[in-house]
Amino acid sequence: MNKRTPADSLPTSQIHLAYNAASSDSINARGATTVAVVGAGQMGSGIGQVFASAGFRVKMYDLSDHIFESSSNRISDSLKKLESKNLLDKPAKQIQELISYHTNMDELVSSDIFIESAFEDFSIKTSIFQKLSKILTATSYVASNTSSYSITALSQMVPWPEKFIGFHFMNPPPIISMIEIIRGLYTSDATNSFFWKLAHDLKKIPIASKNSPGFVLNRILIPMINEAIYVFYEGISTVEEIDEALKLGANHPIGPLALADLIGLDTVHAIMKTLRKEMGDEKYQPCPLLENYVSRGRLGKKTKKGFYDY
Ligand SMILES: NC(=O)c1ccc[n+]([C@@H]2O[C@H](COP(=O)([O-])OP(=O)(O)OC[C@H]3O[C@@H](n4cnc5c(N)ncnc54)[C@H](O)[C@@H]3O)[C@@H](O)[C@H]2O)c1
């Protein structure tokens, strides 16, 4: 098969859906909908915050308690900032009270919606979905926040793949209004409609993408970041000047190398590797400097050292 042909060739008309946001109640109208977020890193924490801000009960799951301290601090700092700008519908404290933290997956049982946001590593995601399968029911909706993996492949790890979808938040989730919604081959129309409605309830603007490596945004953004890393690696310009060039010359709000640090260099690297493998094209080869930084644990903002020091 031509590597550049998406595996799941749903007609575009089937990716979008017809629903009337104004005519239907919000999903959490009674305030009783619980969302389990698996992975409480930078994205999972932000996703939990977005759901709690919209009144959902949120159960955050991760592997150890020390991760919850930074998750809770991250959420509280972000809510304080938003509150000071009058951007919250209710007090920050009330929002934070909707969030609980769990290291025992069994405690996620009976959640209505599961959002996976662990490391961008296919085997980790696979093992999470296999474990989650023990507590899912026929009514559970399941989504992955993966940046690049096949939604169809991930959906096959759960017992009801028709309830599975790609729900791809942007970083930082409480600030960026866009969300990508990716149907897998088995995603039902009802599940697709549910998540489009959910996106609107969360005050996000959904963009439909077919199930193709990197979807829409990362297919374009991550190779651009990789090219910026090459420009630095080849000594063409400095980190600061490369970022200035894109900010001043292309009107980007943030330079590509600062953005790479924000995303996490491990995540940028993982997405490039998926694009390289799935598209079968040399142009997606990660820059050797990116490989070098990642192998040394220099991962950007989260390790306080990347292209910049933090
Ligand atoms: N960083 C971004 O800008 C960005 C944007 C959109 C989507 N994403 C995607 O979001 C996901 C998470 O990225 P992130 O930036 O939050 O990474 P992160 O490194 O900040 O957090 C990942 C979290 O996953 C947890 N984890 C690892 N194995 C786990 C397991 N078995 N069970 C539960 N939790 C586990 C880790 O402990 C960590 O807290 C990835 O799939 C990434 O591609 C990232």
CSV table of C-alpha atoms and ligand atoms in Angstrom, one decimal:
chain,number,residue,atom,x,y,z
A,1,MET,CA,0.0,0.0,0.0
A,2,ASN,CA,1.2,3.5,-0.7
A,3,LYS,CA,2.4,4.7,2.7
A,4,ARG,CA,1.0,8.2,2.0
A,5,THR,CA,-2.5,6.9,1.7
A,6,PRO,CA,-4.3,7.1,5.1
A,7,ALA,CA,-5.2,3.6,6.4
A,8,ASP,CA,-8.7,4.6,7.3
A,9,SER,CA,-10.3,6.1,4.3
A,10,LEU,CA,-13.6,7.3,5.6
A,11,PRO,CA,-15.3,9.8,3.3
A,12,THR,CA,-14.9,13.3,4.8
A,13,SER,CA,-18.7,13.5,5.1
A,14,GLN,CA,-18.5,10.7,7.7
A,15,ILE,CA,-15.9,12.4,9.7
A,16,HIS,CA,-18.0,15.5,10.4
A,17,LEU,CA,-21.4,15.1,11.9
A,18,ALA,CA,-24.7,16.8,12.0
A,19,TYR,CA,-25.7,17.9,15.5
A,20,ASN,CA,-27.3,21.0,16.8
A,21,ALA,CA,-25.5,22.2,19.8
A,22,ALA,CA,-28.2,24.7,20.7
A,23,SER,CA,-31.0,22.2,20.7
A,24,SER,CA,-29.5,19.6,23.0
A,25,ASP,CA,-28.7,19.6,26.7
A,26,SER,CA,-25.1,19.6,27.8
A,27,ILE,CA,-23.6,16.2,28.5
A,28,ASN,CA,-23.0,17.1,32.1
A,29,ALA,CA,-26.4,18.9,32.6
A,30,ARG,CA,-26.9,17.2,36.0
A,31,GLY,CA,-23.3,17.6,37.1
A,32,ALA,CA,-23.0,13.8,37.6
A,33,THR,CA,-20.7,12.9,34.8
A,34,THR,CA,-17.3,11.5,35.9
A,35,VAL,CA,-14.2,11.7,33.7
A,36,ALA,CA,-11.2,9.5,34.4
A,37,VAL,CA,-7.9,11.0,33.1
A,38,VAL,CA,-5.1,8.4,32.8
A,39,GLY,CA,-1.7,10.2,33.0
A,40,ALA,CA,-1.4,13.3,35.2
A,41,GLY,CA,1.5,14.9,33.4
A,42,GLN,CA,1.4,18.3,31.8
A,43,MET,CA,-1.4,17.4,29.3
A,44,GLY,CA,-3.4,15.2,31.7
A,45,SER,CA,-3.4,17.9,34.4
A,46,GLY,CA,-4.6,20.5,31.9
A,47,ILE,CA,-7.3,18.2,30.6
A,48,GLY,CA,-8.5,17.4,34.1
A,49,GLN,CA,-8.6,21.2,34.7
A,50,VAL,CA,-10.6,21.8,31.6
A,51,PHE,CA,-13.2,19.2,32.5
A,52,ALA,CA,-13.5,20.3,36.2
A,53,SER,CA,-13.8,24.0,35.0
A,54,ALA,CA,-16.9,22.8,32.9
A,55,GLY,CA,-18.3,21.1,36.1
A,56,PHE,CA,-17.4,17.5,35.5
A,57,ARG,CA,-16.1,15.3,38.3
A,58,VAL,CA,-12.6,14.3,37.5
A,59,LYS,CA,-10.5,11.3,38.7
A,60,MET,CA,-6.9,11.7,37.8
A,61,TYR,CA,-4.9,8.5,37.6
A,62,ASP,CA,-1.1,8.1,37.5
A,63,LEU,CA,1.6,5.7,38.8
A,64,SER,CA,2.7,7.4,41.9
A,65,ASP,CA,1.6,10.0,44.5
A,66,HIS,CA,4.5,12.4,43.9
A,67,ILE,CA,3.3,13.1,40.4
A,68,PHE,CA,0.0,14.4,41.9
A,69,GLU,CA,1.8,17.1,43.9
A,70,SER,CA,3.1,18.7,40.7
A,71,SER,CA,-0.2,18.0,38.9
A,72,SER,CA,-2.2,19.7,41.7
A,73,ASN,CA,0.3,22.7,41.8
A,74,ARG,CA,0.1,23.1,38.1
A,75,ILE,CA,-3.7,23.2,38.1
A,76,SER,CA,-3.9,25.5,41.1
A,77,ASP,CA,-1.3,28.0,39.5
A,78,SER,CA,-3.2,28.0,36.2
A,79,LEU,CA,-6.6,28.4,37.9
A,80,LYS,CA,-5.3,31.3,40.0
A,81,LYS,CA,-4.0,33.1,36.8
A,82,LEU,CA,-7.3,32.5,35.0
A,83,GLU,CA,-9.3,33.7,38.1
A,84,SER,CA,-7.2,36.9,38.3
A,85,LYS,CA,-8.2,37.7,34.7
A,86,ASN,CA,-11.9,36.9,35.5
A,87,LEU,CA,-11.8,34.0,33.0
A,88,LEU,CA,-13.5,31.4,35.3
A,89,ASP,CA,-17.2,30.7,35.6
A,90,LYS,CA,-16.9,29.7,39.3
A,91,PRO,CA,-14.3,30.0,42.1
A,92,ALA,CA,-11.0,28.2,41.5
A,93,LYS,CA,-11.4,26.4,44.8
A,94,GLN,CA,-14.8,25.0,43.8
A,95,ILE,CA,-13.2,23.7,40.5
A,96,GLN,CA,-10.3,22.1,42.3
A,97,GLU,CA,-12.6,20.3,44.7
A,98,LEU,CA,-14.1,18.4,41.7
A,99,ILE,CA,-10.7,16.7,41.1
A,100,SER,CA,-9.5,13.6,43.0
A,101,TYR,CA,-6.3,11.6,42.6
A,102,HIS,CA,-5.8,7.9,42.3
A,103,THR,CA,-3.0,5.3,41.9
A,104,ASN,CA,-5.4,2.4,42.0
A,105,MET,CA,-7.0,1.9,38.6
A,106,ASP,CA,-10.0,0.0,40.2
A,107,GLU,CA,-11.1,3.4,41.7
A,108,LEU,CA,-11.8,4.7,38.2
A,109,VAL,CA,-14.6,2.1,37.8
A,110,SER,CA,-18.0,3.6,36.8
A,111,SER,CA,-16.5,6.7,35.3
A,112,ASP,CA,-18.5,7.7,32.2
A,113,ILE,CA,-15.6,9.0,30.0
A,114,PHE,CA,-12.0,7.8,30.0
A,115,ILE,CA,-9.2,10.0,28.6
A,116,GLU,CA,-5.8,8.4,28.2
A,117,SER,CA,-2.9,11.0,28.3
A,118,ALA,CA,0.2,9.0,29.3
A,119,PHE,CA,3.6,9.1,27.6
A,120,GLU,CA,3.7,9.0,23.8
A,121,ASP,CA,4.8,5.4,23.8
A,122,PHE,CA,2.7,2.8,22.0
A,123,SER,CA,3.5,-0.1,24.3
A,124,ILE,CA,2.6,2.0,27.4
A,125,LYS,CA,-0.7,3.1,25.8
A,126,THR,CA,-1.5,-0.5,24.8
A,127,SER,CA,-0.9,-1.8,28.3
A,128,ILE,CA,-3.0,1.0,29.8
A,129,PHE,CA,-6.0,0.1,27.5
A,130,GLN,CA,-5.6,-3.6,28.3
A,131,LYS,CA,-5.7,-2.9,32.0
A,132,LEU,CA,-8.6,-0.4,31.6
A,133,SER,CA,-10.6,-3.0,29.7
A,134,LYS,CA,-11.2,-4.8,33.0
A,135,ILE,CA,-13.2,-1.9,34.3
A,136,LEU,CA,-14.9,-0.6,31.1
A,137,THR,CA,-18.5,-1.3,30.4
A,138,ALA,CA,-20.6,-1.1,27.2
A,139,THR,CA,-21.6,2.5,28.1
A,140,SER,CA,-18.0,3.8,28.8
A,141,TYR,CA,-16.6,6.3,26.2
A,142,VAL,CA,-12.9,6.0,25.8
A,143,ALA,CA,-10.5,8.5,24.1
A,144,SER,CA,-6.8,8.9,23.6
A,145,ASN,CA,-4.9,12.2,23.6
A,146,THR,CA,-2.2,10.6,21.5
A,147,SER,CA,-0.3,13.0,19.3
A,148,SER,CA,0.4,10.6,16.5
A,149,TYR,CA,-0.6,6.9,16.9
A,150,SER,CA,-3.4,5.2,15.0
A,151,ILE,CA,-6.7,5.6,16.7
A,152,THR,CA,-7.9,2.4,15.0
A,153,ALA,CA,-4.9,0.4,16.4
A,154,LEU,CA,-5.4,1.8,19.9
A,155,SER,CA,-9.2,1.1,19.7
A,156,GLN,CA,-8.5,-2.5,19.2
A,157,MET,CA,-7.1,-2.8,22.7
A,158,VAL,CA,-10.6,-2.2,24.3
A,159,PRO,CA,-13.7,-4.4,24.2
A,160,TRP,CA,-16.0,-1.7,22.6
A,161,PRO,CA,-13.9,-0.1,19.8
A,162,GLU,CA,-17.0,1.6,18.6
A,163,LYS,CA,-16.9,3.8,21.8
A,164,PHE,CA,-13.3,4.8,21.1
A,165,ILE,CA,-12.0,8.0,19.6
A,166,GLY,CA,-9.0,10.4,19.3
A,167,PHE,CA,-9.7,13.5,21.4
A,168,HIS,CA,-6.5,15.5,20.9
A,169,PHE,CA,-6.0,18.6,23.2
A,170,MET,CA,-3.4,21.2,22.5
A,171,ASN,CA,-0.8,22.5,25.0
A,172,PRO,CA,-1.8,24.1,27.4
A,173,PRO,CA,-5.3,22.6,27.4
A,174,PRO,CA,-6.9,25.3,29.4
A,175,ILE,CA,-5.7,28.0,27.0
A,176,ILE,CA,-5.7,26.7,23.5
A,177,SER,CA,-9.2,26.6,22.0
A,178,MET,CA,-8.7,24.0,19.3
A,179,ILE,CA,-9.2,20.3,19.7
A,180,GLU,CA,-8.7,17.6,17.1
A,181,ILE,CA,-11.3,14.8,16.9
A,182,ILE,CA,-10.1,11.7,15.1
A,183,ARG,CA,-12.5,8.8,14.2
A,184,GLY,CA,-11.0,5.4,14.1
A,185,LEU,CA,-12.2,2.8,11.6
A,186,TYR,CA,-14.6,1.4,14.2
A,187,THR,CA,-15.8,4.6,15.9
A,188,SER,CA,-19.6,4.8,15.7
A,189,ASP,CA,-21.5,7.8,14.6
A,190,ALA,CA,-23.0,8.1,18.1
A,191,THR,CA,-19.6,8.2,19.7
A,192,ASN,CA,-18.4,10.8,17.2
A,193,SER,CA,-21.5,12.9,17.9
A,194,PHE,CA,-20.9,12.5,21.6
A,195,PHE,CA,-17.4,13.9,21.5
A,196,TRP,CA,-18.2,16.8,19.1
A,197,LYS,CA,-20.9,17.8,21.6
A,198,LEU,CA,-18.4,17.3,24.5
A,199,ALA,CA,-15.9,19.5,22.8
A,200,HIS,CA,-18.5,22.3,22.6
A,201,ASP,CA,-19.5,21.8,26.2
A,202,LEU,CA,-15.8,22.3,27.1
A,203,LYS,CA,-15.8,25.5,25.0
A,204,LYS,CA,-13.3,24.0,22.5
A,205,ILE,CA,-13.4,24.4,18.7
A,206,PRO,CA,-13.2,20.9,17.1
A,207,ILE,CA,-11.3,20.2,13.9
A,208,ALA,CA,-12.0,16.8,12.2
A,209,SER,CA,-9.1,14.7,11.1
A,210,LYS,CA,-8.9,11.4,9.4
A,211,ASN,CA,-6.9,8.7,11.2
A,212,SER,CA,-3.5,9.5,9.7
A,213,PRO,CA,-0.1,9.8,11.4
A,214,GLY,CA,0.2,13.1,13.3
A,215,PHE,CA,-3.4,13.9,12.2
A,216,VAL,CA,-3.6,17.5,11.0
A,217,LEU,CA,-1.7,19.8,13.4
A,218,ASN,CA,1.3,17.6,14.3
A,219,ARG,CA,1.8,16.4,10.7
A,220,ILE,CA,2.6,20.0,9.8
A,221,LEU,CA,3.9,21.4,13.1
A,222,ILE,CA,6.4,18.7,14.2
A,223,PRO,CA,8.4,18.4,10.9
A,224,MET,CA,8.6,22.3,11.0
A,225,ILE,CA,10.1,22.1,14.6
A,226,ASN,CA,12.4,19.3,13.4
A,227,GLU,CA,13.6,21.5,10.6
A,228,ALA,CA,14.2,24.4,13.0
A,229,ILE,CA,16.4,22.0,15.1
A,230,TYR,CA,18.3,21.1,11.9
A,231,VAL,CA,18.9,24.8,11.2
A,232,PHE,CA,20.5,25.1,14.7
A,233,TYR,CA,22.4,21.8,14.4
A,234,GLU,CA,23.9,22.9,11.1
A,235,GLY,CA,25.1,26.1,12.7
A,236,ILE,CA,23.0,28.3,10.4
A,237,SER,CA,21.8,30.5,13.3
A,238,THR,CA,21.4,30.6,17.1
A,239,VAL,CA,18.5,29.3,19.1
A,240,GLU,CA,17.3,32.8,19.9
A,241,GLU,CA,17.6,34.0,16.3
A,242,ILE,CA,15.7,31.0,14.9
A,243,ASP,CA,12.9,31.7,17.3
A,244,GLU,CA,12.9,35.4,16.5
A,245,ALA,CA,12.9,34.7,12.8
A,246,LEU,CA,9.6,32.7,13.0
A,247,LYS,CA,8.1,35.2,15.5
A,248,LEU,CA,8.9,38.3,13.5
A,249,GLY,CA,9.0,36.8,10.0
A,250,ALA,CA,6.0,34.5,10.1
A,251,ASN,CA,4.0,36.1,12.9
A,252,HIS,CA,4.2,33.0,15.1
A,253,PRO,CA,3.4,33.8,18.8
A,254,ILE,CA,6.2,31.5,20.0
A,255,GLY,CA,9.4,30.3,18.2
A,256,PRO,CA,9.7,26.6,17.1
A,257,LEU,CA,12.5,25.8,19.6
A,258,ALA,CA,10.7,27.4,22.6
A,259,LEU,CA,7.6,25.4,21.4
A,260,ALA,CA,9.6,22.2,21.3
A,261,ASP,CA,10.8,22.8,24.9
A,262,LEU,CA,7.1,23.4,25.9
A,263,ILE,CA,5.8,20.3,24.1
A,264,GLY,CA,8.6,18.1,25.6
A,265,LEU,CA,11.5,16.9,23.4
A,266,ASP,CA,10.7,13.3,24.1
A,267,THR,CA,7.2,13.9,22.7
A,268,VAL,CA,8.5,15.7,19.6
A,269,HIS,CA,11.0,12.8,19.0
A,270,ALA,CA,8.2,10.2,19.5
A,271,ILE,CA,6.0,11.9,17.0
A,272,MET,CA,8.8,12.2,14.4
A,273,LYS,CA,9.6,8.6,14.8
A,274,THR,CA,5.9,7.6,14.2
A,275,LEU,CA,5.8,9.9,11.1
A,276,ARG,CA,9.0,8.3,9.8
A,277,LYS,CA,7.8,4.8,10.3
A,278,GLU,CA,4.2,5.2,9.2
A,279,MET,CA,4.8,7.6,6.2
A,280,GLY,CA,7.9,5.7,5.0
A,281,ASP,CA,9.6,8.9,4.1
A,282,GLU,CA,13.2,9.9,5.0
A,283,LYS,CA,12.1,13.5,5.3
A,284,TYR,CA,10.6,12.7,8.7
A,285,GLN,CA,13.9,11.5,10.2
A,286,PRO,CA,14.4,13.1,13.6
A,287,CYS,CA,17.4,15.5,13.7
A,288,PRO,CA,20.5,13.8,15.3
A,289,LEU,CA,20.6,16.7,17.8
A,290,LEU,CA,17.0,15.9,18.9
A,291,GLU,CA,18.0,12.3,19.3
A,292,ASN,CA,21.1,13.3,21.3
A,293,TYR,CA,19.1,15.6,23.7
A,294,VAL,CA,16.4,13.0,24.3
A,295,SER,CA,18.9,10.2,25.0
A,296,ARG,CA,20.5,12.4,27.6
A,297,GLY,CA,17.2,13.2,29.3
A,298,ARG,CA,17.3,16.8,28.2
A,299,LEU,CA,13.6,17.1,27.5
A,300,GLY,CA,12.8,20.8,27.6
A,301,LYS,CA,10.8,22.7,30.2
A,302,LYS,CA,9.8,19.6,32.1
A,303,THR,CA,13.5,18.8,32.9
A,304,LYS,CA,14.4,22.5,33.1
A,305,LYS,CA,16.8,22.1,30.2
A,306,GLY,CA,16.2,21.9,26.5
A,307,PHE,CA,17.1,24.5,23.8
A,308,TYR,CA,16.7,27.0,26.7
A,309,ASP,CA,17.5,26.7,30.4
A,310,TYR,CA,14.5,27.1,32.8
B,1,LIG,N1,3.1,17.9,25.3
B,1,LIG,C1,2.3,18.3,24.4
B,1,LIG,O1,2.4,19.5,23.9
B,1,LIG,C2,1.2,17.5,23.9
B,1,LIG,C3,0.1,18.1,23.2
B,1,LIG,C4,-0.9,17.2,22.8
B,1,LIG,C5,-0.9,15.9,23.1
B,1,LIG,N2,0.1,15.4,23.8
B,1,LIG,C6,0.1,13.9,24.1
B,1,LIG,O2,-0.4,13.8,25.5
B,1,LIG,C7,0.2,12.6,26.1
B,1,LIG,C8,0.9,13.0,27.4
B,1,LIG,O3,1.9,14.0,27.1
B,1,LIG,P1,2.5,14.9,28.2
B,1,LIG,O4,3.1,16.1,27.5
B,1,LIG,O5,1.4,15.2,29.3
B,1,LIG,O6,3.6,14.0,28.9
B,1,LIG,P2,4.2,14.1,30.4
B,1,LIG,O7,5.5,13.4,30.3
B,1,LIG,O8,4.1,15.4,31.0
B,1,LIG,O9,3.2,13.1,31.2
B,1,LIG,C9,3.0,11.8,30.9
B,1,LIG,C10,2.4,11.1,32.2
B,1,LIG,O10,2.1,9.8,31.9
B,1,LIG,C11,2.3,9.0,33.1
B,1,LIG,N3,2.4,7.6,32.8
B,1,LIG,C12,3.4,6.9,32.2
B,1,LIG,N4,3.0,5.6,32.2
B,1,LIG,C13,1.8,5.5,32.8
B,1,LIG,C14,0.9,4.4,33.0
B,1,LIG,N5,1.3,3.2,32.7
B,1,LIG,N6,-0.2,4.7,33.6
B,1,LIG,C15,-0.6,5.9,33.9
B,1,LIG,N7,0.2,7.0,33.7
B,1,LIG,C16,1.4,6.8,33.1
B,1,LIG,C17,3.6,9.6,33.6
B,1,LIG,O11,3.8,9.3,35.0
B,1,LIG,C18,3.4,11.1,33.4
B,1,LIG,O12,2.8,11.7,34.5
B,1,LIG,C19,1.1,12.0,25.0
B,1,LIG,O13,0.4,11.1,24.3
B,1,LIG,C20,1.4,13.2,24.1
B,1,LIG,O14,1.8,12.9,22.8
B,1,LIG,C21,1.2,16.1,24.2
